[in-house]
Coordinates of C-alpha atoms in Angstrom, one line a residue:
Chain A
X849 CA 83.0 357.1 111.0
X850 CA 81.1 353.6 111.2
X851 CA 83.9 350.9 111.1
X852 CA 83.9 348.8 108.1
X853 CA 82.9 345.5 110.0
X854 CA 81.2 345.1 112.8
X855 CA 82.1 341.9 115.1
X856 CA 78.7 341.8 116.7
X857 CA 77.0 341.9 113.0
X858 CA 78.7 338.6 112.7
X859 CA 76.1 337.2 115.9
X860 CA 73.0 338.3 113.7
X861 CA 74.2 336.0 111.0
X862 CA 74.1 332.5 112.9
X863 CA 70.7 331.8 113.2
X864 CA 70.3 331.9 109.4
X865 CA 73.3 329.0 109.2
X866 CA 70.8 326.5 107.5
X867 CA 69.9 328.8 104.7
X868 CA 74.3 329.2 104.0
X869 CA 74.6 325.4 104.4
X870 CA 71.3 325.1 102.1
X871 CA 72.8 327.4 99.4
X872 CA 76.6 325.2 100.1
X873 CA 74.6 322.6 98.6
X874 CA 72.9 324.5 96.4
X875 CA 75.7 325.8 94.6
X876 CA 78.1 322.7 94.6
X877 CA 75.3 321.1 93.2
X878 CA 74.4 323.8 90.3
X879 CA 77.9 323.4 89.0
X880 CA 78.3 319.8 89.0
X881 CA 75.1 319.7 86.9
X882 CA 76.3 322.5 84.5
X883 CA 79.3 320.9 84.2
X884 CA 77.9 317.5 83.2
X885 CA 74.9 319.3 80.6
X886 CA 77.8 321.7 79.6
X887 CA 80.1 318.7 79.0
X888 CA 77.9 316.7 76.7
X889 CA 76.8 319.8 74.7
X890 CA 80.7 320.7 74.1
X891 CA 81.3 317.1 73.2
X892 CA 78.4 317.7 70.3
X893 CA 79.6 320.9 69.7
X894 CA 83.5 320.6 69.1
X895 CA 82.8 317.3 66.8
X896 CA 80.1 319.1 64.8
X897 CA 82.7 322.0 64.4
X898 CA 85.8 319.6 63.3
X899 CA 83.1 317.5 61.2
X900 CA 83.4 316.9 57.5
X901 CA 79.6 317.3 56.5
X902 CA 79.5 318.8 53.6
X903 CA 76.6 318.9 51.3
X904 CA 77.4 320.7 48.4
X905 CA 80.7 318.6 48.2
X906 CA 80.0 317.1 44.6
X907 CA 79.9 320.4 43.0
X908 CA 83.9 320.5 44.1
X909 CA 84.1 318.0 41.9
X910 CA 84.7 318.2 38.2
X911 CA 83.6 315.8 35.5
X912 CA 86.7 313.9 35.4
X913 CA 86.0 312.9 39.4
X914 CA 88.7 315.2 40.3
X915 CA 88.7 317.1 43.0
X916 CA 88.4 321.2 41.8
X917 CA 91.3 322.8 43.2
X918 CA 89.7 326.3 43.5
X919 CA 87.3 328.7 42.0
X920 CA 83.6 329.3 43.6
X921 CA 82.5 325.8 43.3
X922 CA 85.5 324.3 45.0
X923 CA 84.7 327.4 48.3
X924 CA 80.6 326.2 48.2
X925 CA 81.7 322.6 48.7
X926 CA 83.8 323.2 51.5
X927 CA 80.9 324.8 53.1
X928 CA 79.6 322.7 55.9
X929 CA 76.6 323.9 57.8
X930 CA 77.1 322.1 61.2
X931 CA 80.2 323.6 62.0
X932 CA 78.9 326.9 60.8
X933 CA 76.1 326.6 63.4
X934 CA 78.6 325.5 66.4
X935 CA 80.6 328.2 65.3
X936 CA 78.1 330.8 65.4
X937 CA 76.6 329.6 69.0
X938 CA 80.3 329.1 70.3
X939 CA 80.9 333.1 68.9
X940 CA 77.2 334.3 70.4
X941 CA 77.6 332.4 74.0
X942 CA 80.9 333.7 74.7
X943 CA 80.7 337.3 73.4
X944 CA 77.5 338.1 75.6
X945 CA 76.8 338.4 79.5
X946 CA 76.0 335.1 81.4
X947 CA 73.2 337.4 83.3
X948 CA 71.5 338.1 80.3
X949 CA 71.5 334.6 78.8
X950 CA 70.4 333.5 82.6
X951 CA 67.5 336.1 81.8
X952 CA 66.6 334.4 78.7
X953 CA 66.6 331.2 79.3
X954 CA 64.3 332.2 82.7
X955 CA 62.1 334.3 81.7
X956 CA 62.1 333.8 77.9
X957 CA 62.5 330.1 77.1
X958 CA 60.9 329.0 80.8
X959 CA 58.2 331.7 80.4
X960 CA 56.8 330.2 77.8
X961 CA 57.4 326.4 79.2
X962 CA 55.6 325.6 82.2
X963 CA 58.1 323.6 84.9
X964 CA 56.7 321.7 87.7
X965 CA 57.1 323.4 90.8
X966 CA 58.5 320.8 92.9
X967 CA 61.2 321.0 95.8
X968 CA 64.4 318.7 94.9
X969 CA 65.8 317.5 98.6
X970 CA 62.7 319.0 100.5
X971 CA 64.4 323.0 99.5
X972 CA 65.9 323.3 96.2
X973 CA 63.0 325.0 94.2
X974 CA 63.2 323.3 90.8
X975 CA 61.3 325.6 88.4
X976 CA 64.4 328.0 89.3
X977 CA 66.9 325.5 90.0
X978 CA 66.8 323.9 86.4
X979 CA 66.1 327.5 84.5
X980 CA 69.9 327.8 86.1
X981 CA 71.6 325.2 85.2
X982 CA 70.4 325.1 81.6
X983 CA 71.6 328.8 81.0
X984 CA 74.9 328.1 82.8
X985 CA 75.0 324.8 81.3
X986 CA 74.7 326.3 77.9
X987 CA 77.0 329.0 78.3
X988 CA 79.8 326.9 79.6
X989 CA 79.2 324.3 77.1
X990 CA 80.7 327.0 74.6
X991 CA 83.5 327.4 76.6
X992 CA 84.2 323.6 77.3
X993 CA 83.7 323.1 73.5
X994 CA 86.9 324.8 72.7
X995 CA 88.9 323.2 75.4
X996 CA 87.5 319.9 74.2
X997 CA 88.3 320.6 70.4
X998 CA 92.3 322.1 71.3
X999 CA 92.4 319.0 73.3
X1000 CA 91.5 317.0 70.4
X1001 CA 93.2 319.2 68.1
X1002 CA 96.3 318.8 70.4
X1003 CA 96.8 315.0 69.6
X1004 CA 99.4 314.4 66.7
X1005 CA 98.3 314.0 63.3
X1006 CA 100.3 311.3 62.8
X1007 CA 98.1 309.4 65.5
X1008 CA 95.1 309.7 63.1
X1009 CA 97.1 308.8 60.2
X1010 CA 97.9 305.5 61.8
X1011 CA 95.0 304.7 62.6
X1012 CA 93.2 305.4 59.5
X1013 CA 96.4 303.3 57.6
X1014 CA 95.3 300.6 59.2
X1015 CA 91.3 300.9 58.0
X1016 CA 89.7 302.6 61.1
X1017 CA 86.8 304.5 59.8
X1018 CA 87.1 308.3 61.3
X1019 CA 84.3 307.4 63.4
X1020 CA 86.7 304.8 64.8
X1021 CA 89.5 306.7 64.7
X1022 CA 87.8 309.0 67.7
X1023 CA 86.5 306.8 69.3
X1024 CA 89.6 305.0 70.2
X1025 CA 92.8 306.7 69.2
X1026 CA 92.0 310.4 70.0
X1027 CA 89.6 310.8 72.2
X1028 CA 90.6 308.6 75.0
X1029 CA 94.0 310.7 74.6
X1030 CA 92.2 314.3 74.6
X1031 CA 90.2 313.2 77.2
X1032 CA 93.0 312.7 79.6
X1033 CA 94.9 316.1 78.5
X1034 CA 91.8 318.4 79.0
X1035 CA 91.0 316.6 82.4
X1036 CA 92.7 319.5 84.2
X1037 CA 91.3 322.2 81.8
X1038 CA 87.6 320.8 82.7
X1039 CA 88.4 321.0 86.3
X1040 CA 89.1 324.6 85.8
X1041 CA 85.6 324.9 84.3
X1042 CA 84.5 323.3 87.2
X1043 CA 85.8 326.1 89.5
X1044 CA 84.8 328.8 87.1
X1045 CA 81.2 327.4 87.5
X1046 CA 81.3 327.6 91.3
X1047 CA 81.8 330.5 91.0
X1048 CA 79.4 331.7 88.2
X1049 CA 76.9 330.1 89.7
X1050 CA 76.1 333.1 92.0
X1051 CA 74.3 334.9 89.2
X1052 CA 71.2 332.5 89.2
X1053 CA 70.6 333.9 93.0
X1054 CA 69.2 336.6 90.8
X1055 CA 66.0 334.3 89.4
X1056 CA 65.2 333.0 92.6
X1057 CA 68.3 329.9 92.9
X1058 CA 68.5 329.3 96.6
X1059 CA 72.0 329.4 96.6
X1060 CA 74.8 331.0 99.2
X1061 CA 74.2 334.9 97.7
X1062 CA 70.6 334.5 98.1
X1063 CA 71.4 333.3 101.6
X1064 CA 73.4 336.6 102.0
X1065 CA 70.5 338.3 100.2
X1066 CA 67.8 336.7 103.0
X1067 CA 70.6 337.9 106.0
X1068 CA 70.4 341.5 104.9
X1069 CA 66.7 342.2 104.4
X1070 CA 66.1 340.5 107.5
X1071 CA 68.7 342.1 109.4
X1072 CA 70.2 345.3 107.6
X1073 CA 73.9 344.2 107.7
X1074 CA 75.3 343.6 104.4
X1075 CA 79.4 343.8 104.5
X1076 CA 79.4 340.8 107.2
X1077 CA 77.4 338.4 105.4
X1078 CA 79.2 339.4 102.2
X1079 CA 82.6 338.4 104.2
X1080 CA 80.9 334.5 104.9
X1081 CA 80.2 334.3 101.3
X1082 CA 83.8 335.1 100.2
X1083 CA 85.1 332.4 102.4
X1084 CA 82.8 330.0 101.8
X1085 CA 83.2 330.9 98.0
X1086 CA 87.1 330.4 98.6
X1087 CA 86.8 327.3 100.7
X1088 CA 85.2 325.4 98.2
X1089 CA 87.6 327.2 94.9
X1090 CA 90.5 326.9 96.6
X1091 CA 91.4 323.8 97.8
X1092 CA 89.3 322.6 94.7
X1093 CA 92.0 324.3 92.2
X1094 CA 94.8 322.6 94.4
X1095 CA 93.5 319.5 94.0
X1096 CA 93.6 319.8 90.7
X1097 CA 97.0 321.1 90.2
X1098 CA 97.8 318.1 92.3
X1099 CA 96.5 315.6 89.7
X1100 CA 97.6 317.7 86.9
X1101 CA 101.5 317.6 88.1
X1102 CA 100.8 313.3 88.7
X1103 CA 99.4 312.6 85.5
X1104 CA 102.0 314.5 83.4
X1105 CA 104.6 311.9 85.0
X1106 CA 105.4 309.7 82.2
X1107 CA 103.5 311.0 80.2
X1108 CA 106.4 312.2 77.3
X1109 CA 106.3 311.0 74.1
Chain B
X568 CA 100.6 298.2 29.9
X569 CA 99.8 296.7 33.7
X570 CA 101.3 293.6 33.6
X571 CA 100.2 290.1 34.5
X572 CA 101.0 290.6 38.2
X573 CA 101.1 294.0 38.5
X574 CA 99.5 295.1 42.3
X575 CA 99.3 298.6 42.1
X576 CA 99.5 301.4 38.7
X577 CA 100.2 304.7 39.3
X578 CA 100.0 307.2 36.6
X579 CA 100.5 310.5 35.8
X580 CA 100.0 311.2 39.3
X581 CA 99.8 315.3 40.4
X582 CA 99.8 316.9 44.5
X583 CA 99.1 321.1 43.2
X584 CA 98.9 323.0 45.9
X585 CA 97.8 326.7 45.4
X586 CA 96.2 326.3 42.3
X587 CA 99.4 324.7 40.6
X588 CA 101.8 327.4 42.0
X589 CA 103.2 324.5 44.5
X590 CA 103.6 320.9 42.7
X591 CA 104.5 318.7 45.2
X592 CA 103.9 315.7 42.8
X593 CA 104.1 316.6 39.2
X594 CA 103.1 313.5 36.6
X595 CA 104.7 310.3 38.3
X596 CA 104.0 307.4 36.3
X597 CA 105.1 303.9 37.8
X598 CA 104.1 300.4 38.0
X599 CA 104.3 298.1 41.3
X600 CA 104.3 294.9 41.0
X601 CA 103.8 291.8 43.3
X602 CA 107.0 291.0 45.3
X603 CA 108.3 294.6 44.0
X604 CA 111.1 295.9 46.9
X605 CA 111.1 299.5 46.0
X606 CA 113.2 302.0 47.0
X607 CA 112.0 305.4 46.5
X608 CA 115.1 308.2 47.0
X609 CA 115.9 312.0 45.8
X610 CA 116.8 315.0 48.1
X611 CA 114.1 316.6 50.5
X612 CA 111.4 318.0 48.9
X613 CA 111.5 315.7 46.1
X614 CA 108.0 314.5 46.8
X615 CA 109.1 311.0 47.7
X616 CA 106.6 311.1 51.2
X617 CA 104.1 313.3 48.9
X618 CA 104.2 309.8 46.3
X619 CA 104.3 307.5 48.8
X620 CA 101.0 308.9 50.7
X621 CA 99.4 309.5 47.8
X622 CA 99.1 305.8 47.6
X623 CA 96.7 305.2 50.2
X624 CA 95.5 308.6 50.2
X625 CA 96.5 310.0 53.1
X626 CA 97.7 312.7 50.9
X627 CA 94.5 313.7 48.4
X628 CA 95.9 313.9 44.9
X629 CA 94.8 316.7 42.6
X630 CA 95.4 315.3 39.2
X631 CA 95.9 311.2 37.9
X632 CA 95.3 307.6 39.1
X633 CA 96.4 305.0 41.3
X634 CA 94.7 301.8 40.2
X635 CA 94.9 299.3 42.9
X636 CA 92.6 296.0 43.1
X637 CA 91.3 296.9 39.6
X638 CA 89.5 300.4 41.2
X639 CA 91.1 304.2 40.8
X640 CA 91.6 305.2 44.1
X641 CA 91.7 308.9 43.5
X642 CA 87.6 309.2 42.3
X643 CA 84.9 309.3 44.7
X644 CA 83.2 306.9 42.9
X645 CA 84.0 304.0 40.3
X646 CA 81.6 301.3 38.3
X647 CA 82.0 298.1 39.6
X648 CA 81.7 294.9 37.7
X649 CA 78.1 295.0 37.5
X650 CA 78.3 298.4 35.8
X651 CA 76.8 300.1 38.8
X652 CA 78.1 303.1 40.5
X653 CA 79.6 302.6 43.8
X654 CA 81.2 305.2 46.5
X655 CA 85.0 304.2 47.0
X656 CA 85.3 302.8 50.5
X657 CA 88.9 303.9 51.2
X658 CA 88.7 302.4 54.5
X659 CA 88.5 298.8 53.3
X660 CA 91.0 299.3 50.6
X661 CA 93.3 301.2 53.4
X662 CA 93.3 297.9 55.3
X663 CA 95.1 295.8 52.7
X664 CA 98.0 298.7 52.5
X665 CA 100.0 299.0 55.8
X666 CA 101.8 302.0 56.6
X667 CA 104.8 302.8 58.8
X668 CA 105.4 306.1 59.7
X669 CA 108.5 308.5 60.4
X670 CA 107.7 308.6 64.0
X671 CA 106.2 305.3 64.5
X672 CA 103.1 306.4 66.0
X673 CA 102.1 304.0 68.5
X674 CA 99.1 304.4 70.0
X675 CA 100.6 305.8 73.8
X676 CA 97.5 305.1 75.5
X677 CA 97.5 301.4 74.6
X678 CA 99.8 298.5 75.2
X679 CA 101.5 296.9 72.8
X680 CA 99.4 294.2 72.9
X681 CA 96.5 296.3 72.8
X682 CA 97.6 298.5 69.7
X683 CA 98.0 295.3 68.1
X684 CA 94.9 294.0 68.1
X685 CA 93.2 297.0 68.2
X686 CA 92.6 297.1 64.3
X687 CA 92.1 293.3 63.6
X688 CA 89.0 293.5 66.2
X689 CA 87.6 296.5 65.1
X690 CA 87.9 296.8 61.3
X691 CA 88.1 293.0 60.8
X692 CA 86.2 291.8 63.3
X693 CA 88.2 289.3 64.8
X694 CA 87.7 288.2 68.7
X695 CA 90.2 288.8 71.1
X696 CA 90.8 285.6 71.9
X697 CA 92.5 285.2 67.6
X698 CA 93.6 288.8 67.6
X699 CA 96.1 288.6 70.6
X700 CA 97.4 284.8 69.7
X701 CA 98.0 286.9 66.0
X702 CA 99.3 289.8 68.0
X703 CA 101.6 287.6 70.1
X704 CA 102.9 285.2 67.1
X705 CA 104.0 288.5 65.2
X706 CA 105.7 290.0 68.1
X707 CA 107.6 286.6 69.0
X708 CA 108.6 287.0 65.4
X709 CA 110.4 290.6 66.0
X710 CA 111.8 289.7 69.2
X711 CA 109.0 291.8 71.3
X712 CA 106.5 289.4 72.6
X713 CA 108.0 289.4 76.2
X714 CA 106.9 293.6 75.8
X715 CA 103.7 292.9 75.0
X716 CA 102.2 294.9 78.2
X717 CA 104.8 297.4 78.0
X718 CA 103.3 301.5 76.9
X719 CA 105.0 302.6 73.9
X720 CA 107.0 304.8 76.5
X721 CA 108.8 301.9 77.9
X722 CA 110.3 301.1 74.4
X723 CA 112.8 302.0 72.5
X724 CA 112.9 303.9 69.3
X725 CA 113.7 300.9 67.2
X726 CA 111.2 298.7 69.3
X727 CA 108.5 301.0 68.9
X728 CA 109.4 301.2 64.9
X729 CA 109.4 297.4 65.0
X730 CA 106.0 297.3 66.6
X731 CA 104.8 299.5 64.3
X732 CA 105.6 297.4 61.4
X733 CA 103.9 294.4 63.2
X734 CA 100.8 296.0 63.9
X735 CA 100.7 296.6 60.1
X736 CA 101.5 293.1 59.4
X737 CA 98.4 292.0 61.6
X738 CA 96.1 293.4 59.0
X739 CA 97.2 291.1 56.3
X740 CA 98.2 294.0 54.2
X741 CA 98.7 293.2 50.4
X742 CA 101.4 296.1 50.2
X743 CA 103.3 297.9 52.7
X744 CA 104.5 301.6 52.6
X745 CA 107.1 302.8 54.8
X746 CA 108.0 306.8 55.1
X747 CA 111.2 307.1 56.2
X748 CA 111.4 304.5 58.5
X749 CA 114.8 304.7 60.2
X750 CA 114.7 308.5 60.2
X751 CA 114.0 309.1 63.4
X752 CA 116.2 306.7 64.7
X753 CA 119.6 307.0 66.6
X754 CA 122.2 305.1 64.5
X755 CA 122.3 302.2 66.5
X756 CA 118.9 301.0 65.9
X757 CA 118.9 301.4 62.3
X758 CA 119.9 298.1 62.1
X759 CA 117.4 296.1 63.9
X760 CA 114.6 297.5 62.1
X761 CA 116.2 297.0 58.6
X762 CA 116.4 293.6 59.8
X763 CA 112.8 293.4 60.2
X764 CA 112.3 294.7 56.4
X765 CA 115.1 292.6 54.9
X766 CA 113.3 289.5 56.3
X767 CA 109.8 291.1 55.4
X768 CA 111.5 291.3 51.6
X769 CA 112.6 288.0 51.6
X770 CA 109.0 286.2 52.5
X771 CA 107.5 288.2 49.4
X772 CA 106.1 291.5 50.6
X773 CA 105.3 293.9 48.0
X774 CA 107.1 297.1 49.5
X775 CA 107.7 300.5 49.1
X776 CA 109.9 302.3 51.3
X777 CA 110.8 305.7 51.0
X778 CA 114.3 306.0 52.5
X779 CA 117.4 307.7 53.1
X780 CA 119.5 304.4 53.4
X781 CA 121.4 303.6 50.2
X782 CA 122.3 300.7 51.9
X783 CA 119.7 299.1 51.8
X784 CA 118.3 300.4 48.5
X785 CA 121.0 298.6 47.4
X786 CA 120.8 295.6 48.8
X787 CA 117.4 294.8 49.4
X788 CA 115.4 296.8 46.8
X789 CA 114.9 295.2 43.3
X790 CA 113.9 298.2 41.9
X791 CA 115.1 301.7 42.8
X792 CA 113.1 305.0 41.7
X793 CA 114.8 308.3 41.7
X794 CA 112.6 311.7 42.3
X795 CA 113.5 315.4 42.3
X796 CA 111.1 318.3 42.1
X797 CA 108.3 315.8 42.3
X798 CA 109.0 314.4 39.1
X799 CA 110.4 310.4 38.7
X800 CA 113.7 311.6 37.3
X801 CA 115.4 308.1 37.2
X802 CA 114.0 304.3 37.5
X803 CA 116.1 300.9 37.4
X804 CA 117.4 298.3 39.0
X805 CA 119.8 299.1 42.1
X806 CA 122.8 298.4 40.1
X807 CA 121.5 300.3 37.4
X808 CA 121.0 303.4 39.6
X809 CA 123.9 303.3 41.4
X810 CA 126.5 302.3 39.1
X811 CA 125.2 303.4 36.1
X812 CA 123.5 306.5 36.8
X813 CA 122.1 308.8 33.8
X814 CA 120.3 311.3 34.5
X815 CA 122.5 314.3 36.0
X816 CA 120.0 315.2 38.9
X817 CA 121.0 311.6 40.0
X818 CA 124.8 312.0 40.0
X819 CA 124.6 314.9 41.5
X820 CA 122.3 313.3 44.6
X821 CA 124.6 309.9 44.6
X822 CA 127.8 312.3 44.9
X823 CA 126.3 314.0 47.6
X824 CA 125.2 310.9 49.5
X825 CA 127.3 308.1 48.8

């Protein structure tokens, strides 16, 4: 029997170093971008969820200018179409594949829209670099976007209540009183998303992202060994999860100091 | 029937919940008036916070009105004198009505300095410079301005509540409403706070305090209202609730707590 690894298949790796430090890079910086477009598209998306828009509202009123308690009417005015639509993408983006919304986006969205094709930093191929980090970037903006809205949902009542008492408009009420505090609870929750990203990111390797599985993808059809270059990707996977998670557990445990109300 | 001076009317005032399976607030009819100390008291339940939220709305009530500055603050819209139909802007009616909570709620990402001002800059537009000297002359006057750049953490329970009722005050507020403000205290800052109100009283402040001490009822409100099953069971004067008690929902409370 063949032994599972072979310590001389680790030699045939090294002269294809630049393409794993390439896809490093690569992948560190797919997920910072997702992050940051996944961010901003949660932000959007947990607010239009917990908003108040609702456009059949006078009908929930009677012709006193009471407020109808219940019946038909007072269910149609409650209705309020931009959290229906967050809800529905939030639902959609989290109960199918990442592969096939990577497929999508790739060759549905950017089949039709023409990218430049451009290198970023002399060998990140844009047209299949930013395909990537739209789809991931969608697909963890769902998830963000209910970490963002229990973080806001998280903050006491009574700190809304306050604030409104004292004639801050709701707009104003977010802005200062809740989501500076949600902010700083979900830090460590984001961070997470971070690492989950990292690793996510491998699926794009299969549209063409230069990153470190298409580096183990080059290694084996040039060279035939498989498990070996497999092994570098685990650890450079871990190397960049791990001490990432630590970090912030670290911050987690330091910011929680005082922090009792 | 408002009178002459009368601040805020509240009548017939209804919280259904459930279709009217749950009345939280079941036809209260009352007057405030300028300079009115009232005490609002009844057992738990008796829709006393219900009432008293009501009045700026942070409770939505289903049936009634609460006339305040000549507009009914519980339509959506009202004429004003011009005849024309405007959309109530609770925000700017909310400012002249300060609120102090159960549990205080200070802002805990701000200062105290900060959730002082933080209101008077935004909502009234005042510069820093006028907001903190305002800040600073009300905390000097509850015995805080040396805390000024303490967190809310770093207080205690009946500095935070004192705060609270400053930051209030820094608004100008025509009325204030307090919901069981000593509640959440340990006994012996009950006092200090109550201190805080007394003086408050004496300078004029039209206020309604929802409470559980007698004492005070007593001695600092002029008028006392009485609530059970969200009804206003009982209304007087202090010494009329107290020591001559009629209704037998009343006795039975007063017995109880007294």
């Amino acid at each position: 029997m063949d032994q599972f690894v072979k310590w001389s298949n680790f030699s045939k790796i090294v002269p294809y170093a630049e393409l794993f430090k390439e896809g490093i890079l690569v992948t560190v910086m797919l997920s910072l971008f997702t992050v940051m477009i996944g961010f901003c598209l949660a932000l959007v998306l947990a607010l239009m969820r917990m908003s108040n828009v609702r456009p059949f509202r006078a009908l929930g009123i009677d012709k006193n200018g009471h407020q109808r308690e219940s019946g038909a009417l007072a269910v149609i005015s409650r209705f309020n179409p931009l959290e229906f639509l967050a809800t529905a993408y939030v639902e959609i983006l989290r109960s199918t594949p990442v592969i096939v919304q990577v497929f999508i986006i790739y060759f549905g969205v950017f089949g039709v829209i023409d990218l430049p094709s451009f290198k970023l930093l002399g060998f990140i191929k844009f047209d299949r670099f930013f395909p990537g980090v739209v789809a991931l970037g969608m697909n963890s903006g769902a998830y963000l976007c209910e970490i963002i809205r229990a973080g806001i949902q998280s903050i006491d009542g009574g700190q809304t209540e306050a604030s409104r008492s004292l004639g801050l408009t709701q707009v104003q009420t977010l802005r200062y009183v809740v989501l500076p505090q949600a902010l700083k609870n979900i830090l460590p929750a984001i961070a997470n998303e971070f690492v989950v990203i990292i690793k996510e990111s491998a699926i794009t390797y299969t549209i063409g992202v230069q990153d470190i599985m298409s580096a183990v993808n080059a290694v084996k059809g040039a060279t035939f060994v498989i498990v070996e270059p497999l092994l570098v990707a685990t650890a450079v996977y871990f190397c960049l999860c791990f001490p990432t998670s630590k970090l912030i557990a670290y911050f987690e445990r330091r910011m929680s100091h005082g922090d009792k109300r | 029937m408002a009178t002459r001076d009368s601040l805020i009317q509240v009548t017939d005032l209804k919280k259904h919940y459930k279709g009217g399976a749950i009345k939280a607030l079941d036809g209260v009819t009352v007057d405030i008036n300028k300079g009115d100390v009232m005490a609002v008291i009844g057992p738990s339940g008796s829709g006393k916070s219900t009432f008293l939220r009501s009045l700026n709305l942070m409770e939505e009530p289903t049936g009634g009105a609460i006339i305040f500055n000549g507009v009914d603050l519980t339509k959506k819209k009202y004429q004003d004198e011009s005849g024309k139909m405007v959309k109530l802007d609770i925000d700017s009616l909310r400012q002249k009505m300060g609120m102090v909570f159960q549990h205080f709620n200070l802002f805990p990402h701000m200062t105290i300095l900060e959730n002082m001002v933080l209101a008077p800059m935004k909502v009234k537009g005042m510069n820093r410079e006028d907001a903190e000297k305002k800040a600073l002359d009300l905390l000097e006057r509850v015995g805080l301005k040396d805390r000024a750049d303490a967190y809310p953490i770093q207080l205690s329970g009946g500095q935070k509540q004192r705060v609270a009722i400053v930051r209030a005050l820094a608004m100008e507020p025509e009325v204030m409403l307090f919901d069981e403000p000593t509640s959440a205290l340990d006994p012996e800052m009950v006092g200090e706070v109550l201190d805080v109100m007394k003086e408050l009283a004496k300078e004029g402040m039209t206020m309604v305090v929802v409470t559980h001490e007698m004492g005070f009822a007593r001695e600092v409100g002029n008028r006392v209202l009485f609530m059970a099953d969200g009804k206003l069971m009982e209304q007087g004067t202090p010494e009329e609730i107290f020591e001559h008690p009629q209704n037998s929902r009343l006795k039975e409370f007063l017995a109880k707590v007294l």
